[in-house]
Short mmCIF file of C-alpha atoms (C1' of nucleotides) in Angstrom, two decimals:
data_model
loop_
_atom_site.label_atom_id
_atom_site.label_comp_id
_atom_site.label_asym_id
_atom_site.label_seq_id
_atom_site.Cartn_x
_atom_site.Cartn_y
_atom_site.Cartn_z
CA UNK A 1 6.01 -15.10 9.82
CA UNK A 2 7.02 -12.52 7.20
CA UNK A 3 7.01 -14.06 3.79
CA UNK A 4 9.70 -12.33 1.84
CA UNK A 5 12.40 -9.80 2.31
CA UNK A 6 11.67 -6.10 2.18
CA UNK A 7 11.06 -4.85 -1.33
CA UNK A 8 12.59 -1.76 -2.81
CA UNK A 9 9.32 -0.28 -4.10
CA UNK A 10 5.59 -0.79 -3.96
CA UNK A 11 4.78 -3.73 -6.26
CA UNK A 12 1.18 -2.61 -6.70
CA UNK A 13 2.25 0.85 -7.81
CA UNK A 14 4.64 -0.82 -10.22
CA UNK A 15 1.83 -2.97 -11.65
CA UNK A 16 -0.31 0.13 -12.05
CA UNK A 17 2.46 1.78 -14.06
CA UNK A 18 2.65 -1.31 -16.26
CA UNK A 19 -1.09 -1.08 -16.88
CA UNK A 20 -0.74 2.52 -18.00
CA UNK A 21 2.28 1.73 -20.16
CA UNK A 22 0.26 -0.98 -21.91
CA UNK A 23 -2.55 1.46 -22.63
CA UNK A 24 -5.01 0.00 -20.12
CA UNK A 25 -5.35 3.36 -18.41
CA UNK A 26 -9.07 3.13 -17.71
CA UNK A 27 -8.55 -0.04 -15.68
CA UNK A 28 -5.27 0.89 -13.97
CA UNK A 29 -6.67 2.47 -10.83
CA UNK A 30 -9.31 -0.23 -10.41
CA UNK A 31 -6.68 -2.94 -10.79
CA UNK A 32 -4.53 -1.25 -8.17
CA UNK A 33 -7.48 -0.90 -5.82
CA UNK A 34 -8.51 -4.55 -6.20
CA UNK A 35 -4.97 -5.79 -5.73
CA UNK A 36 -4.65 -3.59 -2.66
CA UNK A 37 -7.80 -5.11 -1.18
CA UNK A 38 -6.51 -8.63 -1.76
CA UNK A 39 -3.15 -7.84 -0.22
CA UNK A 40 -4.66 -5.94 2.74
CA UNK A 41 -6.86 -8.91 3.48
CA UNK A 42 -3.82 -11.18 3.53
CA UNK A 43 -2.15 -8.84 6.01
CA UNK A 44 -5.03 -8.47 8.44
CA UNK A 45 -6.00 -12.14 8.24
CA UNK A 46 -2.44 -13.15 8.98
CA UNK A 47 -2.46 -10.98 12.08
CA UNK A 48 -5.84 -12.33 13.14
CA UNK A 49 -4.73 -15.93 12.70
CA UNK A 50 -1.59 -15.26 14.74
CA UNK A 51 -3.69 -13.94 17.61
CA UNK A 52 -6.32 -16.67 17.31
CA UNK A 53 -4.01 -19.69 16.91
CA UNK A 54 -3.18 -19.98 20.65
CA UNK A 55 -6.93 -20.00 21.28
CA UNK A 56 -7.47 -22.82 18.76
CA UNK A 57 -9.73 -20.72 16.58
CA UNK A 58 -9.79 -19.53 13.00
CA UNK A 59 -11.44 -16.28 11.93
CA UNK A 60 -14.39 -18.13 10.41
CA UNK A 61 -15.04 -20.07 13.61
CA UNK A 62 -14.51 -16.94 15.72
CA UNK A 63 -17.14 -15.15 13.66
CA UNK A 64 -19.64 -17.93 14.27
CA UNK A 65 -19.02 -17.95 18.02
CA UNK A 66 -19.31 -14.18 18.28
CA UNK A 67 -22.47 -14.11 16.19
CA UNK A 68 -24.07 -16.74 18.40
CA UNK A 69 -23.02 -14.93 21.57
CA UNK A 70 -24.85 -11.83 20.34
CA UNK A 71 -28.20 -13.59 19.93
CA UNK A 72 -30.81 -13.72 22.65
CA UNK A 73 -30.93 -17.51 23.02
CA UNK A 74 -27.36 -18.19 21.90
CA UNK A 75 -28.51 -20.26 18.96
CA UNK A 76 -29.28 -19.86 15.27
CA UNK A 77 -30.25 -22.11 12.36
CA UNK A 78 -27.29 -23.10 10.22
CA UNK A 79 -28.61 -21.42 7.09
CA UNK A 80 -29.30 -18.20 8.94
CA UNK A 81 -25.67 -18.03 10.05
CA UNK A 82 -24.49 -18.62 6.52
CA UNK A 83 -26.62 -15.75 5.28
CA UNK A 84 -25.48 -13.36 8.01
CA UNK A 85 -21.79 -14.20 7.65
CA UNK A 86 -21.92 -14.51 3.86
CA UNK A 87 -20.37 -17.96 3.70
CA UNK A 88 -21.43 -21.11 1.90
CA UNK A 89 -23.59 -23.67 3.70
CA UNK A 90 -20.84 -26.26 3.42
CA UNK A 91 -18.45 -23.92 5.17
CA UNK A 92 -20.93 -23.50 8.00
CA UNK A 93 -21.28 -27.26 8.30
CA UNK A 94 -17.54 -27.88 8.49
CA UNK A 95 -16.91 -24.99 10.87
CA UNK A 96 -19.70 -26.13 13.20
CA UNK A 97 -18.32 -29.67 12.99
CA UNK A 98 -15.03 -28.42 14.39
CA UNK A 99 -16.60 -26.12 16.96
CA UNK A 100 -18.77 -29.00 18.15
CA UNK A 101 -15.75 -31.29 18.53
CA UNK A 102 -14.09 -28.52 20.53
CA UNK A 103 -17.09 -28.27 22.82
CA UNK A 104 -17.84 -24.66 21.92
CA UNK A 105 -21.09 -25.34 20.10
CA UNK A 106 -23.75 -28.03 20.14
CA UNK A 107 -26.29 -29.02 17.53
CA UNK A 108 -29.93 -28.97 18.55
CA UNK A 109 -33.02 -29.92 16.56
CA UNK A 110 -35.08 -27.01 15.34
CA UNK A 111 -38.37 -26.96 17.33
CA UNK A 112 -40.52 -26.07 14.33
CA UNK A 113 -38.68 -27.26 11.22
CA UNK A 114 -37.36 -30.80 11.24
CA UNK A 115 -35.12 -30.05 8.26
CA UNK A 116 -33.23 -27.36 10.14
CA UNK A 117 -30.51 -27.63 12.77
CA UNK A 118 -29.78 -25.08 15.48
CA UNK A 119 -26.19 -24.34 16.40
CA UNK A 120 -26.11 -23.37 20.07
CA UNK A 121 -23.13 -21.86 21.86
CA UNK A 122 -21.93 -23.48 25.09
CA UNK A 123 -20.55 -21.76 28.18
CA UNK A 124 -17.04 -22.79 27.13
CA UNK A 125 -17.77 -21.27 23.75
CA UNK A 126 -18.86 -18.00 25.28
CA UNK A 127 -15.73 -17.80 27.41
CA UNK A 128 -13.45 -18.57 24.48
CA UNK A 129 -15.20 -16.03 22.23
CA UNK A 130 -14.80 -13.32 24.85
CA UNK A 131 -11.10 -14.08 25.32
CA UNK A 132 -10.62 -14.00 21.56
CA UNK A 133 -12.43 -10.68 21.22
CA UNK A 134 -10.28 -9.07 23.89
CA UNK A 135 -7.12 -10.35 22.22
CA UNK A 136 -8.23 -9.18 18.77
CA UNK A 137 -9.33 -5.78 20.04
CA UNK A 138 -6.00 -5.07 21.69
CA UNK A 139 -3.66 -6.66 19.19
CA UNK A 140 -5.37 -6.11 15.83
CA UNK A 141 -8.40 -3.85 15.70
CA UNK A 142 -6.76 -1.05 17.73
CA UNK A 143 -3.39 -1.47 16.01
CA UNK A 144 -4.07 -1.06 12.29
CA UNK A 145 -1.34 1.54 11.88
CA UNK A 146 -3.53 4.03 10.04
CA UNK A 147 -5.33 7.09 11.34
CA UNK A 148 -8.87 7.13 12.66
CA UNK A 149 -9.79 9.29 9.69
CA UNK A 150 -8.39 6.71 7.28
CA UNK A 151 -10.23 3.92 9.09
CA UNK A 152 -13.49 5.74 8.55
CA UNK A 153 -12.68 6.43 4.90
CA UNK A 154 -12.08 2.71 4.50
CA UNK A 155 -15.39 1.82 6.14
CA UNK A 156 -17.30 4.30 3.98
CA UNK A 157 -15.76 3.29 0.66
CA UNK A 158 -16.01 -0.43 1.31
CA UNK A 159 -19.59 -0.06 2.43
CA UNK A 160 -20.34 1.47 -0.97
CA UNK A 161 -18.58 -1.41 -2.68
CA UNK A 162 -20.47 -3.98 -0.60
CA UNK A 163 -23.78 -2.24 -1.19
CA UNK A 164 -23.12 -2.22 -4.92
CA UNK A 165 -22.44 -5.94 -4.75
CA UNK A 166 -25.86 -6.49 -3.19
CA UNK A 167 -24.63 -7.31 0.29
CA UNK A 168 -27.45 -5.53 2.06
CA UNK B 1 -23.58 -17.33 -7.45
CA UNK B 2 -24.94 -15.12 -4.71
CA UNK B 3 -24.68 -16.85 -1.37
CA UNK B 4 -27.64 -15.72 0.64
CA UNK B 5 -30.73 -13.71 0.22
CA UNK B 6 -30.66 -9.95 0.54
CA UNK B 7 -30.28 -8.79 4.12
CA UNK B 8 -32.34 -6.09 5.71
CA UNK B 9 -29.39 -4.12 7.11
CA UNK B 10 -25.62 -3.96 6.95
CA UNK B 11 -24.29 -6.78 9.13
CA UNK B 12 -20.95 -5.03 9.64
CA UNK B 13 -22.65 -1.90 10.88
CA UNK B 14 -24.68 -4.09 13.21
CA UNK B 15 -21.54 -5.73 14.57
CA UNK B 16 -20.00 -2.31 15.13
CA UNK B 17 -23.03 -1.31 17.17
CA UNK B 18 -22.64 -4.47 19.23
CA UNK B 19 -19.02 -3.58 19.89
CA UNK B 20 -20.02 -0.16 21.17
CA UNK B 21 -22.84 -1.60 23.26
CA UNK B 22 -20.36 -3.97 24.91
CA UNK B 23 -18.03 -1.09 25.76
CA UNK B 24 -15.36 -1.96 23.21
CA UNK B 25 -15.64 1.49 21.65
CA UNK B 26 -11.94 1.98 20.98
CA UNK B 27 -11.86 -1.12 18.81
CA UNK B 28 -15.25 -0.75 17.11
CA UNK B 29 -14.16 1.21 14.05
CA UNK B 30 -11.08 -0.94 13.53
CA UNK B 31 -13.16 -4.10 13.78
CA UNK B 32 -15.59 -2.71 11.21
CA UNK B 33 -12.74 -1.73 8.88
CA UNK B 34 -11.05 -5.12 9.13
CA UNK B 35 -14.30 -6.99 8.57
CA UNK B 36 -15.03 -4.74 5.60
CA UNK B 37 -11.66 -5.59 4.07
CA UNK B 38 -12.27 -9.31 4.51
CA UNK B 39 -15.72 -9.08 2.97
CA UNK B 40 -14.61 -6.81 0.13
CA UNK B 41 -11.89 -9.31 -0.74
CA UNK B 42 -14.47 -12.08 -0.90
CA UNK B 43 -16.54 -10.00 -3.29
CA UNK B 44 -13.79 -9.01 -5.69
CA UNK B 45 -12.17 -12.44 -5.64
CA UNK B 46 -15.49 -14.05 -6.44
CA UNK B 47 -15.90 -11.77 -9.44
CA UNK B 48 -12.34 -12.43 -10.54
CA UNK B 49 -12.77 -16.20 -10.26
CA UNK B 50 -15.98 -16.03 -12.28
CA UNK B 51 -14.19 -14.21 -15.10
CA UNK B 52 -11.09 -16.42 -14.93
CA UNK B 53 -12.80 -19.81 -14.68
CA UNK B 54 -13.62 -20.08 -18.43
CA UNK B 55 -9.92 -19.36 -19.07
CA UNK B 56 -8.84 -22.15 -16.69
CA UNK B 57 -6.97 -19.78 -14.42
CA UNK B 58 -7.08 -18.79 -10.77
CA UNK B 59 -6.07 -15.36 -9.55
CA UNK B 60 -2.80 -16.69 -8.12
CA UNK B 61 -1.84 -18.30 -11.42
CA UNK B 62 -2.97 -15.23 -13.36
CA UNK B 63 -0.70 -13.07 -11.21
CA UNK B 64 2.25 -15.33 -11.97
CA UNK B 65 1.61 -15.26 -15.71
CA UNK B 66 1.19 -11.50 -15.77
CA UNK B 67 4.30 -10.95 -13.68
CA UNK B 68 6.35 -13.11 -16.04
CA UNK B 69 4.92 -11.38 -19.11
CA UNK B 70 6.15 -8.05 -17.73
CA UNK B 71 9.78 -9.15 -17.40
CA UNK B 72 12.34 -8.64 -20.15
CA UNK B 73 13.16 -12.31 -20.72
CA UNK B 74 9.80 -13.70 -19.64
CA UNK B 75 11.35 -15.66 -16.79
CA UNK B 76 12.08 -15.30 -13.08
CA UNK B 77 13.52 -17.47 -10.29
CA UNK B 78 10.83 -19.14 -8.22
CA UNK B 79 11.85 -17.41 -5.00
CA UNK B 80 11.89 -14.03 -6.67
CA UNK B 81 8.29 -14.49 -7.75
CA UNK B 82 7.26 -15.47 -4.26
CA UNK B 83 8.82 -12.32 -2.87
CA UNK B 84 7.22 -10.05 -5.48
CA UNK B 85 3.76 -11.58 -5.15
CA UNK B 86 3.98 -12.03 -1.37
CA UNK B 87 3.15 -15.72 -1.37
CA UNK B 88 4.82 -18.71 0.23
CA UNK B 89 7.45 -20.63 -1.73
CA UNK B 90 5.35 -23.77 -1.62
CA UNK B 91 2.44 -21.90 -3.16
CA UNK B 92 4.70 -20.84 -6.01
CA UNK B 93 5.78 -24.43 -6.52
CA UNK B 94 2.23 -25.76 -6.72
CA UNK B 95 1.00 -22.93 -8.93
CA UNK B 96 3.90 -23.38 -11.34
CA UNK B 97 3.23 -27.13 -11.31
CA UNK B 98 -0.24 -26.46 -12.64
CA UNK B 99 0.81 -23.78 -15.09
CA UNK B 100 3.47 -26.13 -16.44
CA UNK B 101 0.93 -28.93 -16.92
CA UNK B 102 -1.26 -26.43 -18.77
CA UNK B 103 1.62 -25.51 -21.05
CA UNK B 104 1.68 -21.86 -19.96
CA UNK B 105 5.04 -22.00 -18.19
CA UNK B 106 8.15 -24.15 -18.38
CA UNK B 107 10.87 -24.75 -15.82
CA UNK B 108 14.43 -23.93 -16.85
CA UNK B 109 17.66 -24.36 -14.92
CA UNK B 110 19.13 -21.18 -13.54
CA UNK B 111 22.31 -20.41 -15.49
CA UNK B 112 24.27 -19.21 -12.46
CA UNK B 113 22.77 -20.89 -9.40
CA UNK B 114 22.17 -24.61 -9.62
CA UNK B 115 19.85 -24.50 -6.59
CA UNK B 116 17.42 -22.18 -8.33
CA UNK B 117 14.82 -22.83 -11.01
CA UNK B 118 13.58 -20.34 -13.57
CA UNK B 119 9.90 -20.25 -14.45
CA UNK B 120 9.58 -19.12 -18.06
CA UNK B 121 6.34 -18.12 -19.77
CA UNK B 122 5.44 -19.77 -23.08
CA UNK B 123 3.71 -18.21 -26.07
CA UNK B 124 0.49 -19.92 -25.07
CA UNK B 125 0.95 -18.47 -21.60
CA UNK B 126 1.38 -14.96 -22.97
CA UNK B 127 -1.75 -15.26 -25.08
CA UNK B 128 -3.82 -16.59 -22.18
CA UNK B 129 -2.55 -13.90 -19.82
CA UNK B 130 -3.47 -11.19 -22.31
CA UNK B 131 -6.97 -12.60 -22.79
CA UNK B 132 -7.41 -12.78 -19.03
CA UNK B 133 -6.24 -9.20 -18.55
CA UNK B 134 -8.69 -7.90 -21.13
CA UNK B 135 -11.54 -9.81 -19.52
CA UNK B 136 -10.63 -8.63 -16.02
CA UNK B 137 -10.19 -5.03 -17.13
CA UNK B 138 -13.60 -4.88 -18.74
CA UNK B 139 -15.59 -6.98 -16.30
CA UNK B 140 -13.97 -6.28 -12.93
CA UNK B 141 -11.42 -3.50 -12.71
CA UNK B 142 -13.56 -0.96 -14.61
CA UNK B 143 -16.79 -2.09 -12.91
CA UNK B 144 -16.16 -1.72 -9.19
CA UNK B 145 -19.31 0.31 -8.68
CA UNK B 146 -17.60 3.08 -6.73
CA UNK B 147 -16.41 6.48 -7.89
CA UNK B 148 -12.95 7.23 -9.20
CA UNK B 149 -12.44 9.40 -6.14
CA UNK B 150 -13.32 6.50 -3.85
CA UNK B 151 -11.01 4.18 -5.77
CA UNK B 152 -8.13 6.55 -5.16
CA UNK B 153 -9.04 6.92 -1.48
CA UNK B 154 -8.94 3.14 -1.24
CA UNK B 155 -5.53 2.95 -2.91
CA UNK B 156 -4.11 5.63 -0.64
CA UNK B 157 -5.40 4.23 2.64
CA UNK B 158 -4.48 0.65 1.83
CA UNK B 159 -1.02 1.73 0.72
CA UNK B 160 -0.56 3.23 4.19
CA UNK B 161 -1.75 0.01 5.77
CA UNK B 162 0.56 -2.08 3.60
CA UNK B 163 3.51 0.21 4.25
CA UNK B 164 2.87 -0.05 7.98
CA UNK B 165 2.91 -3.84 7.64
CA UNK B 166 6.36 -3.67 6.08
CA UNK B 167 5.27 -4.56 2.58
CA UNK B 168 7.71 -2.22 0.87
"C1'" DC C 1 43.55 -21.20 0.59
"C1'" DC C 2 40.41 -24.59 2.72
"C1'" DC C 3 36.72 -26.53 4.89
"C1'" DA C 4 32.98 -26.88 8.30
"C1'" DG C 5 28.79 -24.77 9.46
"C1'" DA C 6 25.02 -21.79 8.21
"C1'" DA C 7 21.84 -20.19 4.90
"C1'" DA C 8 19.13 -20.44 0.65
"C1'" DC C 9 16.42 -23.00 -2.69
"C1'" DA C 10 12.89 -26.10 -4.31
"C1'" DC C 11 10.10 -29.92 -3.34
"C1'" DG C 12 7.03 -33.59 -1.02
"C1'" DG C 13 3.80 -34.92 2.61
"C1'" DA C 14 0.22 -33.82 5.88
"C1'" DT C 15 -3.41 -30.74 7.28
"C1'" DA C 16 -7.07 -27.30 7.00
"C1'" DT C 17 -10.14 -24.61 4.39
"C1'" DC C 18 -13.22 -23.31 0.70
"C1'" DC C 19 -16.03 -24.25 -3.31
"C1'" DT C 20 -18.79 -27.30 -6.51
"C1'" DA C 21 -21.82 -30.94 -7.24
"C1'" DA C 22 -24.84 -34.36 -5.76
"C1'" DT C 23 -28.00 -36.46 -2.24
"C1'" DA C 24 -31.57 -37.47 1.37
"C1'" DT C 25 -35.01 -35.51 4.08
"C1'" DT C 26 -38.54 -32.25 5.07
"C1'" DT C 27 -41.57 -28.48 4.01
"C1'" DG C 28 -44.46 -25.62 1.14
"C1'" DT C 29 -47.50 -24.83 -2.92
"C1'" DC C 30 -50.75 -25.24 -6.69
"C1'" DG D 1 -51.62 -35.25 -3.62
"C1'" DA D 2 -47.88 -34.32 -7.05
"C1'" DC D 3 -44.20 -31.32 -7.62
"C1'" DA D 4 -41.03 -27.71 -6.42
"C1'" DA D 5 -38.18 -25.55 -2.90
"C1'" DA D 6 -35.44 -25.49 1.28
"C1'" DT D 7 -32.17 -27.58 4.69
"C1'" DA D 8 -28.13 -29.87 5.94
"C1'" DT D 9 -24.84 -33.09 4.77
"C1'" DT D 10 -21.26 -35.84 2.21
"C1'" DA D 11 -17.80 -36.44 -1.31
"C1'" DG D 12 -14.34 -34.60 -4.34
"C1'" DG D 13 -11.21 -31.09 -6.30
"C1'" DA D 14 -8.30 -27.11 -5.72
"C1'" DT D 15 -5.57 -24.12 -2.91
"C1'" DA D 16 -2.66 -22.49 0.91
"C1'" DT D 17 0.09 -23.23 4.82
"C1'" DC D 18 3.32 -25.78 7.96
"C1'" DC D 19 7.04 -28.93 8.53
"C1'" DG D 20 10.78 -31.57 7.14
"C1'" DT D 21 14.32 -33.11 3.52
"C1'" DG D 22 18.00 -33.04 0.07
"C1'" DT D 23 20.86 -30.23 -2.58
"C1'" DT D 24 23.59 -26.23 -3.50
"C1'" DT D 25 25.75 -21.93 -2.27
"C1'" DC D 26 27.75 -18.71 0.84
"C1'" DT D 27 30.65 -17.32 4.77
"C1'" DG D 28 34.11 -17.00 8.20
"C1'" DG D 29 37.69 -18.95 11.16
"C1'" DG D 30 41.89 -21.63 10.82
#
DNA sequence: CCCAGAAACACGGATATCCTAATATTTGTC
DNA sequence: GACAAATATTAGGATATCCGTGTTTCTGGG
């Protein structure tokens, strides 16, 4: 599962030093922060996929199932899910295709708008989503390896970044 | 470029509230932090791709070019690059395939180990990498929309996370 | 010293995912 | 009622990962 052997030093810190040595000092910290985000996402997504693979789910499909399970009727229009989860409409289509073939979701016609399609979670979908959440909680979300204080720093800073990007 | 319309509230904060309401309090902050990392990566990678597209580069290929430009001889064994950039060997192969077809990199035989292949950056590759770095510095790395203090918090916390994952 | 087995290296094929562009249908608006 | 916008889908390109293969190098027992 691990990609390479252990490295002698932090490659991101080394890149940051290179930036400074080349005179790009104003961008050095930002470059290091961005690269850290990309790498951290690889790490957590790899852990998530490892936990989710035995359950035949990916993170994208897990997010859809969990979102649907939180709604009152267990269903949402496709476009609405794309907006809430910040993914492209085509990604929603392909993910729902797979979830439907797995029996976790079914497509229903929208009662008011004949253009729209409702994705509705099934009982099997609810059960699988719950099992996945319990596995992720215990094996990923409660095991990040950083302090509670650091977790909250992360949430706060990234919320500022997301807000600046127009996320909400 | 933006995916959906502006949302009324922070969807991650809403998910965190759902976690607490369901009694998964111990995992709520970790879930929010992980989801924030995933979303933040989407945001920064989208900005990076927008800047790099006119230069016919992706972030993965840009990283390879920049890494090579930082070495003394401008060349590295394929496996070594995979280890430094934390990507799979097959990803290195396909990225170098494309860079070679673009004329930014050439494959050379390793002088000592006939199994290995050296990827060597060309002059065109150096020029393109430099142009890309200047564009990314000005349009992404210096424009994150968060304070310098927050940038450094991010670096520190994510370094702890990466160290815990065995990155270095 | 020698040689058989293990490990490392790069690549090709198959699969899954995401994004872009284009399309058909339906709804809303002036 | 004509025209613009929204909705979901399909098709195509690019990327990343998993698995297996052929070649080369390393290692350890004889």
